[in-house]
Each structure stands twice: as structure tokens, then as C-alpha cells.
């Protein structure tokens, strides 16, 4: 069986990232390939740097200015224990790879037939460790099929400097096929890389509601609350007021399934633990309504056909929302989605099949 690697951002810190990785691995496996998701992690920090940072935190605490915990690394292990367990149980992962040289060695040892970059904001420099890796610089001279599936810049503005633009433009022209998640990404590729690319669906949209219910499991579906489900990445007083007003108007309880606070803000260590992604998904499956400022929060509201209010998250990239709405035949007026409940019908299966067929045709390795 032909071997395919998927290169995506580090997993475990956000639900959308984990589930798009799971979905893409599922789809490529169903197409008949042996799939491994590459565990590309940020480079390890030197002991000298860690020691200096520790002293710095101690000094800040002594001055009453320190916000981050002194031993924040140990807190991260606690915070991500459920998500890391989900990943190890439900995805086939490579060993952790921290450098370009480790990536080269891994690919040389395994001998993959193809590599897929995607999805999520893999082409946004501020989010991906060593952005050139996500343009497959470590395979520049290797004979291997190179594909980008639903890769995203996250925003509609260009965030690369001239040097990085030139380097990535050279690398991207070595790909066999490129597709992006947003229509704005099509325009960015044309303007800055001088290439035409395809526009496809996020991997999470390639699977059915029943696929996710199977992942969640009946016990979780039976045990979760029903009412107004909220998933808020960036809390604010305005969002809190909107949620409270909506709950009062509809006489429904409000519930969520996410860490109660960030690592930096925690007092009780248990408040920083991220629940299992299957519990997070069950919240959407059982909800009457959803209120969210998350792209994948909107995606799963649509998958589970839940009426939702989307609070557009400008700082994290609004083009992702507008492109999704237009693709699915919804209004692209973001202000409307910020203030008006949107009722959702099932996604047109032809849109899903179109993206799957494109991936299947371009990935064809004569299995």
C-alpha cells in the first residue's frame, strides 16, 4: 500500500486543528493509502534560554508584574493531557520532529510516496514552526508527490516579507497540486506566487455527521447537556452580554466544553485542563443553539445542522468565515452573522464530493 504523509501544524492546543487533522487522515485512508500525520513541533529551547527565562519570571513575580506561572511547562502537560491522549488514540502520528534535519531523516527512512500539506492555517507564518517546512523545503530535491490540501493563509492580507515571498514562491512551484481553503487564498497565490490554485472545503467538512457521532460514541451523546452551547476563544464583556441576553430570550441554559481559563490566568490547576475533543464535539451534537467566535465552531454548527450565532473573530482572520459562508451558499455579510441567528440545512453533498474527487485524482498513486 502506498504511503502518504500529512504535514500540519502542531496538534493538541486547539480543537479545530486536531479534528481537521483527524478528518483528513480519515479521508486519505478511505481512499486506500497508508497515512501518517507528521508531528512537527517547534524547536526545543536550549537549557540556557530556559534558565534565563525562569530567572526572568521569578524577578517579575517578585516585582508583582509576572502573569505567567514560573513553571509553565509543567502546567502545559496537565492542560493538554486529554487532547494528547485523543491524538495518540485516534491518529497515526510520526515521532516528534523538532528540526528540518529531523524531517529530512524521517522522510529518508520511511520513503513516503506523497506528502500533503494541510489543512488549517499552515501557510500563516505566525502559526507554523519554520514556515518553509510547510512549503516542503526539506524535500526540495526529492522525487515525491507534493500536494497542498486546503492550506490556509488565515487572512486576506499578505504577511510575508519580500525575502520569504521569493523563497516560498520558488518552493510552491515544485508542488504537483495546490488547493486552498479560502477564496482569498486563491487570490493571494495568484498575486504573490503567480500560480492558479483550486478552492476546496476544509477537511472537517468532507466527513458526515454520522462519522463524527461514531467518533463521539453513544455514551457521550447520551450524557451531554442540551441548550445553548458556547465555544468562545477570546472572551469579552460584549460576548458575555450577548450570550446572557440570548439565553434569557430563549429560556435556555448555557453550557460549554473548554478549559475554564488559560494557563496564565489559572489559580486552580484543574481549570486549565482541556476536555477530550469527543466531549467538545458532543456539545455541538446535542445543542439547540450555538454561539461561537471560532471558525471550526461555525463548521461543526453547520455539520450538526445547528442554528448558530457567529461572532466574527477579526484578530484570528475574518476571511475564513466569509469564504466558508459563500462556499456553502450562505450570506457573506459578516455583520449579519454577528447579530442574527442562522438556521442551517444539510450541506450540499455535491460540494463535498467535488473536493474529495479533486484530492483523489491529484493524489492518484496507482494503489
Coordinates of C-alpha atoms in Angstrom, one line a residue:
X1 CA 0.0 0.0 0.0
X2 CA 1.3 3.5 -0.9
X3 CA 2.4 5.7 2.0
X4 CA 1.2 9.2 2.4
X5 CA 2.4 11.8 5.0
X6 CA 0.3 14.7 6.1
X7 CA 2.1 17.8 7.4
X8 CA 0.0 20.1 9.6
X9 CA 0.6 22.4 12.5
X10 CA 1.4 21.1 16.0
X11 CA -1.6 19.4 17.4
X12 CA -3.1 19.4 20.9
X13 CA -3.7 23.0 21.6
X14 CA -7.0 23.6 19.8
X15 CA -9.9 21.5 18.8
X16 CA -10.3 22.6 15.2
X17 CA -6.7 21.7 14.5
X18 CA -7.0 18.3 15.9
X19 CA -10.2 17.4 14.2
X20 CA -9.2 18.7 10.8
X21 CA -6.1 16.5 11.1
X22 CA -8.2 13.5 12.1
X23 CA -10.7 14.2 9.3
X24 CA -8.0 14.5 6.6
X25 CA -6.3 11.3 7.8
X26 CA -9.7 9.5 7.7
X27 CA -10.4 10.7 4.1
X28 CA -7.0 9.7 2.7
X29 CA -7.1 6.4 4.5
X30 CA -10.6 5.7 2.9
X31 CA -9.0 6.5 -0.5
X32 CA -6.8 3.5 0.1
X33 CA -3.5 4.9 1.4
X34 CA -1.3 4.1 4.4
X35 CA -1.3 7.5 6.2
X36 CA 0.9 9.1 8.9
X37 CA 0.5 12.6 10.2
X38 CA 3.8 14.3 10.8
X39 CA 4.3 15.5 14.4
X40 CA 6.2 18.7 13.5
X41 CA 6.9 20.5 16.8
X42 CA 8.6 23.9 17.4
X43 CA 12.4 23.6 18.0
X44 CA 13.4 22.7 21.6
X45 CA 14.6 25.6 23.6
X46 CA 18.2 25.5 25.0
X47 CA 18.8 24.9 28.7
X48 CA 20.5 28.3 28.9
X49 CA 17.4 30.0 27.4
X50 CA 15.1 28.1 29.7
X51 CA 17.2 29.1 32.8
X52 CA 17.3 32.7 31.8
X53 CA 13.5 32.7 31.2
X54 CA 13.0 31.1 34.6
X55 CA 15.0 33.8 36.3
X56 CA 13.1 36.5 34.4
X57 CA 9.8 35.1 35.6
X58 CA 11.0 34.9 39.2
X59 CA 12.1 38.6 39.0
X60 CA 8.7 39.6 37.5
X61 CA 6.8 37.8 40.2
X62 CA 9.0 39.5 42.8
X63 CA 8.1 42.9 41.4
X64 CA 4.4 41.9 41.3
X65 CA 4.3 42.1 37.5
X66 CA 4.5 38.5 36.5
X67 CA 1.4 36.9 34.9
X68 CA 2.8 33.6 33.6
X69 CA 3.4 30.8 36.1
X70 CA 7.1 30.3 36.9
X71 CA 6.9 26.6 35.9
X72 CA 4.6 27.0 33.0
X73 CA 5.9 23.9 31.1
X74 CA 4.6 21.5 33.8
X75 CA 1.2 23.2 33.6
X76 CA 1.1 22.6 29.9
X77 CA 1.5 18.9 30.5
X78 CA -1.6 19.0 32.7
X79 CA -3.6 21.3 30.4
X80 CA -3.1 19.1 27.3
X81 CA -3.3 15.6 28.9
X82 CA -6.8 14.8 27.4
X83 CA -6.0 16.2 23.9
X84 CA -2.7 14.4 23.7
X85 CA -4.5 11.2 24.7
X86 CA -7.1 11.8 22.0
X87 CA -4.3 12.3 19.4
X88 CA -2.3 9.2 20.4
X89 CA -5.5 7.1 20.4
X90 CA -7.2 8.3 17.2
X91 CA -4.4 9.5 14.9
X92 CA -1.4 7.7 13.4
X93 CA 1.5 10.0 14.2
X94 CA 5.2 10.1 13.5
X95 CA 7.6 10.6 16.3
X96 CA 8.0 14.3 17.3
X97 CA 10.2 16.1 14.9
X98 CA 11.8 19.4 16.1
X99 CA 14.1 20.4 13.2
X100 CA 14.4 20.5 9.5
X101 CA 17.2 17.9 9.6
X102 CA 15.0 15.6 11.6
X103 CA 12.3 15.9 9.0
X104 CA 14.8 15.1 6.3
X105 CA 15.9 12.0 8.2
X106 CA 12.4 10.8 8.8
X107 CA 11.3 11.1 5.2
X108 CA 14.5 9.4 4.0
X109 CA 13.9 6.5 6.4
X110 CA 10.2 6.0 5.7
X111 CA 10.1 6.6 1.9
X112 CA 6.7 8.2 1.5
X113 CA 5.1 8.2 -1.9
X114 CA 3.4 11.5 -1.4
X115 CA 3.1 14.3 1.2
X116 CA 0.0 16.5 1.8
X117 CA 0.4 19.9 3.4
X118 CA -2.8 21.0 5.2
X119 CA -5.1 22.0 6.4
X120 CA -5.7 24.8 8.7
X121 CA -3.5 27.9 8.7
X122 CA -0.4 26.0 7.6
X123 CA 0.8 28.9 5.4
X124 CA 0.4 31.6 8.1
X125 CA 4.0 32.4 9.3
X126 CA 3.0 33.4 12.8
X127 CA 1.4 30.0 13.4
X128 CA 3.6 27.4 11.7
X129 CA 7.1 26.5 13.1
X130 CA 9.6 27.2 10.3
X131 CA 7.2 28.2 7.6
X132 CA 9.5 27.0 4.8
X133 CA 8.9 23.4 6.1
X134 CA 5.3 23.8 5.2
X135 CA 6.3 24.6 1.7
X136 CA 8.4 21.4 1.8
X137 CA 11.8 22.9 1.6
X138 CA 13.3 19.8 3.1
X139 CA 12.0 17.8 0.1
X140 CA 13.1 20.4 -2.5
X141 CA 15.3 18.0 -4.4
X142 CA 13.4 14.8 -3.6
X143 CA 11.2 12.9 -6.1
X144 CA 7.9 12.7 -4.2
X145 CA 4.4 13.8 -5.0
X146 CA 3.8 17.2 -3.3
X147 CA 0.2 18.3 -2.6
X148 CA -1.4 21.1 -0.6
X149 CA -4.9 20.4 0.5
X150 CA -7.0 23.3 1.9
X151 CA -3.9 25.1 3.1
X152 CA -4.8 28.5 4.5
X153 CA -3.1 31.9 5.0
X154 CA -5.8 32.6 7.6
X155 CA -6.2 36.2 6.5
X156 CA -6.7 38.1 3.3
X157 CA -3.7 40.4 3.8
X158 CA -0.2 39.3 2.8
X159 CA 2.0 38.6 5.8
X160 CA 5.3 37.6 4.1
X161 CA 8.2 39.9 3.6
X162 CA 9.9 40.1 0.2
X163 CA 12.6 37.5 1.0
X164 CA 10.1 35.0 2.4
X165 CA 7.8 35.6 -0.6
X166 CA 10.6 34.8 -3.1
X167 CA 11.7 31.7 -1.2
X168 CA 8.1 30.3 -0.8
X169 CA 7.3 31.2 -4.4
X170 CA 10.1 29.0 -5.6
X171 CA 9.1 26.1 -3.4
X172 CA 5.4 26.3 -4.1
X173 CA 6.1 25.9 -7.8
X174 CA 7.5 22.4 -7.1
X175 CA 4.1 21.2 -5.9
X176 CA 2.1 18.8 -8.1
X177 CA -1.2 20.2 -6.9
X178 CA -2.2 23.1 -4.7
X179 CA -5.6 23.8 -3.2
X180 CA -6.5 26.4 -0.5
X181 CA -9.3 26.7 2.0
X182 CA -10.4 30.3 1.3
X183 CA -11.2 32.2 -1.9
X184 CA -8.9 34.9 -0.6
X185 CA -6.1 32.3 -0.7
X186 CA -6.8 31.8 -4.4
X187 CA -6.2 35.5 -5.0
X188 CA -3.1 35.6 -2.7
X189 CA -1.5 32.7 -4.6
X190 CA -2.2 34.4 -7.9
X191 CA -0.9 37.8 -6.8
X192 CA 2.2 36.8 -4.9
X193 CA 3.1 33.3 -6.2
X194 CA 1.8 33.8 -9.8
X195 CA 0.0 30.5 -9.8
X196 CA -3.6 29.3 -10.2
X197 CA -4.9 27.1 -7.4
X198 CA -8.1 25.3 -6.6
X199 CA -10.5 26.2 -3.8
X200 CA -11.7 23.3 -1.7
X201 CA -13.5 22.5 1.6
X202 CA -11.9 22.2 5.0
X203 CA -11.2 18.5 5.7
X204 CA -13.7 18.5 8.6
X205 CA -16.5 19.1 6.0
X206 CA -15.5 16.0 4.0
X207 CA -16.9 13.7 6.6
X208 CA -20.6 13.2 7.6
X209 CA -22.4 14.0 10.8
X210 CA -22.6 10.2 11.4
X211 CA -18.8 9.9 11.1
X212 CA -18.5 12.4 14.0
X213 CA -21.2 10.7 16.1
X214 CA -19.4 7.5 15.7
X215 CA -16.2 9.2 16.9
X216 CA -18.0 10.7 19.9
X217 CA -19.6 7.5 20.9
X218 CA -23.2 6.9 22.2
X219 CA -22.2 7.3 25.9
X220 CA -21.0 10.8 25.3
X221 CA -24.0 11.7 23.2
X222 CA -26.4 10.4 25.9
X223 CA -24.7 12.2 28.8
X224 CA -24.2 15.8 27.5
X225 CA -26.3 18.8 28.1
X226 CA -28.8 20.4 25.7
X227 CA -29.3 24.1 25.4
X228 CA -27.1 27.0 24.2
X229 CA -23.6 25.7 23.5
X230 CA -20.9 28.3 23.5
X231 CA -17.3 28.0 22.3
X232 CA -15.5 31.3 22.8
X233 CA -11.8 31.7 22.0
X234 CA -11.5 35.3 23.0
X235 CA -13.9 36.2 25.9
X236 CA -15.1 39.8 26.3
X237 CA -17.8 41.6 28.2
X238 CA -19.7 42.2 24.9
X239 CA -19.7 38.5 24.1
X240 CA -20.8 37.6 27.6
X241 CA -23.7 40.1 27.4
X242 CA -24.8 38.7 24.0
X243 CA -24.8 35.1 25.4
X244 CA -26.8 36.1 28.5
X245 CA -29.3 38.1 26.5
X246 CA -29.8 35.3 24.1
X247 CA -30.2 32.7 26.9
X248 CA -32.8 34.9 28.6
X249 CA -34.7 35.5 25.4
X250 CA -34.9 31.8 24.6
X251 CA -35.2 30.5 28.2
X252 CA -32.4 28.0 27.7
X253 CA -29.4 27.0 29.8
X254 CA -25.9 27.9 28.6
X255 CA -23.1 25.3 28.7
X256 CA -19.6 24.9 27.2
X257 CA -16.8 22.4 27.0
X258 CA -13.4 24.0 27.1
X259 CA -10.8 24.9 29.7
X260 CA -12.2 27.3 32.2
X261 CA -9.2 29.6 31.9
X262 CA -5.8 30.0 30.3
X263 CA -2.6 28.7 31.8
X264 CA -1.5 32.2 32.6
X265 CA -4.7 33.1 34.4
X266 CA -5.3 29.9 36.4
X267 CA -5.4 29.6 40.2
X268 CA -6.9 26.1 40.4
X269 CA -4.8 23.8 38.2
X270 CA -7.8 21.8 37.1
X271 CA -9.3 24.9 35.4
X272 CA -6.7 24.8 32.6
X273 CA -7.4 21.2 31.5
X274 CA -8.8 21.0 28.0
X275 CA -11.7 18.4 27.9
X276 CA -11.5 15.5 25.5
X277 CA -12.2 16.6 21.9
X278 CA -15.1 14.0 21.8
X279 CA -16.7 15.8 24.7
X280 CA -16.3 19.1 22.8
X281 CA -17.9 17.6 19.7
X282 CA -20.8 16.2 21.7
X283 CA -21.6 19.7 22.8
X284 CA -22.4 20.6 19.2
X285 CA -24.3 17.4 18.5
X286 CA -26.6 17.9 21.5
X287 CA -27.1 21.7 21.3
X288 CA -30.3 23.5 20.4
X289 CA -28.2 26.6 19.5
X290 CA -24.5 27.5 19.2
X291 CA -22.8 30.8 19.9
X292 CA -19.1 30.9 18.8
X293 CA -16.3 33.1 17.6
X294 CA -14.3 30.1 16.3
X295 CA -14.0 29.1 12.6
X296 CA -14.3 25.4 13.4
X297 CA -17.0 26.2 15.9
X298 CA -19.0 27.5 13.0
X299 CA -18.0 24.5 10.9
X300 CA -19.3 22.0 13.4
X301 CA -22.5 24.0 13.9
X302 CA -23.1 23.5 10.2
X303 CA -22.1 19.9 10.2
X304 CA -24.6 19.1 13.0
X305 CA -27.2 21.5 11.5
X306 CA -27.5 23.7 14.5
X307 CA -28.8 27.3 14.4
X308 CA -25.8 29.5 15.4
X309 CA -24.6 33.0 16.0
X310 CA -21.1 33.6 14.7
X311 CA -19.1 36.4 16.4
X312 CA -16.5 37.1 13.7
X313 CA -13.0 37.0 15.1
X314 CA -11.1 39.7 13.2
X315 CA -7.8 39.1 15.0
X316 CA -7.7 35.4 14.0
X317 CA -8.8 36.1 10.4
X318 CA -12.2 37.0 9.2
X319 CA -11.7 35.9 5.6
X320 CA -12.0 32.3 6.7
X321 CA -15.6 33.0 7.8
X322 CA -16.7 34.9 4.7
X323 CA -15.2 32.3 2.3
X324 CA -17.0 29.5 4.2
X325 CA -20.3 31.2 4.1
X326 CA -20.1 32.0 0.4
X327 CA -18.9 28.4 -0.5
X328 CA -21.9 26.9 1.3
X329 CA -24.4 29.3 -0.2
X330 CA -24.9 31.4 2.9
X331 CA -24.9 35.1 3.1
X332 CA -21.4 36.5 3.2
X333 CA -22.4 39.6 5.2
X334 CA -20.3 39.1 8.3
X335 CA -22.3 41.7 10.3
X336 CA -25.4 39.7 9.8
X337 CA -23.8 36.6 11.3
X338 CA -22.7 38.6 14.3
X339 CA -26.2 39.6 15.2
X340 CA -28.6 37.2 13.6
X341 CA -29.4 33.6 14.3
X342 CA -28.6 31.5 11.3
X343 CA -30.6 28.3 10.5
X344 CA -28.7 25.6 8.8
X345 CA -29.7 22.9 6.4
X346 CA -27.6 19.9 5.4
X347 CA -24.5 20.7 3.3
X348 CA -24.9 20.0 -0.4
X349 CA -23.2 16.6 -0.9
X350 CA -22.0 17.7 -4.3
X351 CA -19.7 20.2 -2.8
X352 CA -18.2 17.6 -0.5
X353 CA -17.8 15.1 -3.3
X354 CA -16.2 17.7 -5.6
X355 CA -13.4 18.3 -3.1
X356 CA -12.9 14.6 -2.4
X357 CA -12.8 13.8 -6.1
X358 CA -10.2 16.5 -6.7
X359 CA -8.0 15.1 -3.9
X360 CA -8.4 11.6 -5.1
X361 CA -7.5 12.5 -8.7
X362 CA -4.5 14.6 -7.8
X363 CA -3.2 12.1 -5.2
X364 CA -3.6 9.1 -7.5
X365 CA -0.6 6.8 -6.9
X366 CA -2.0 3.8 -8.7
X367 CA -2.9 2.0 -5.5

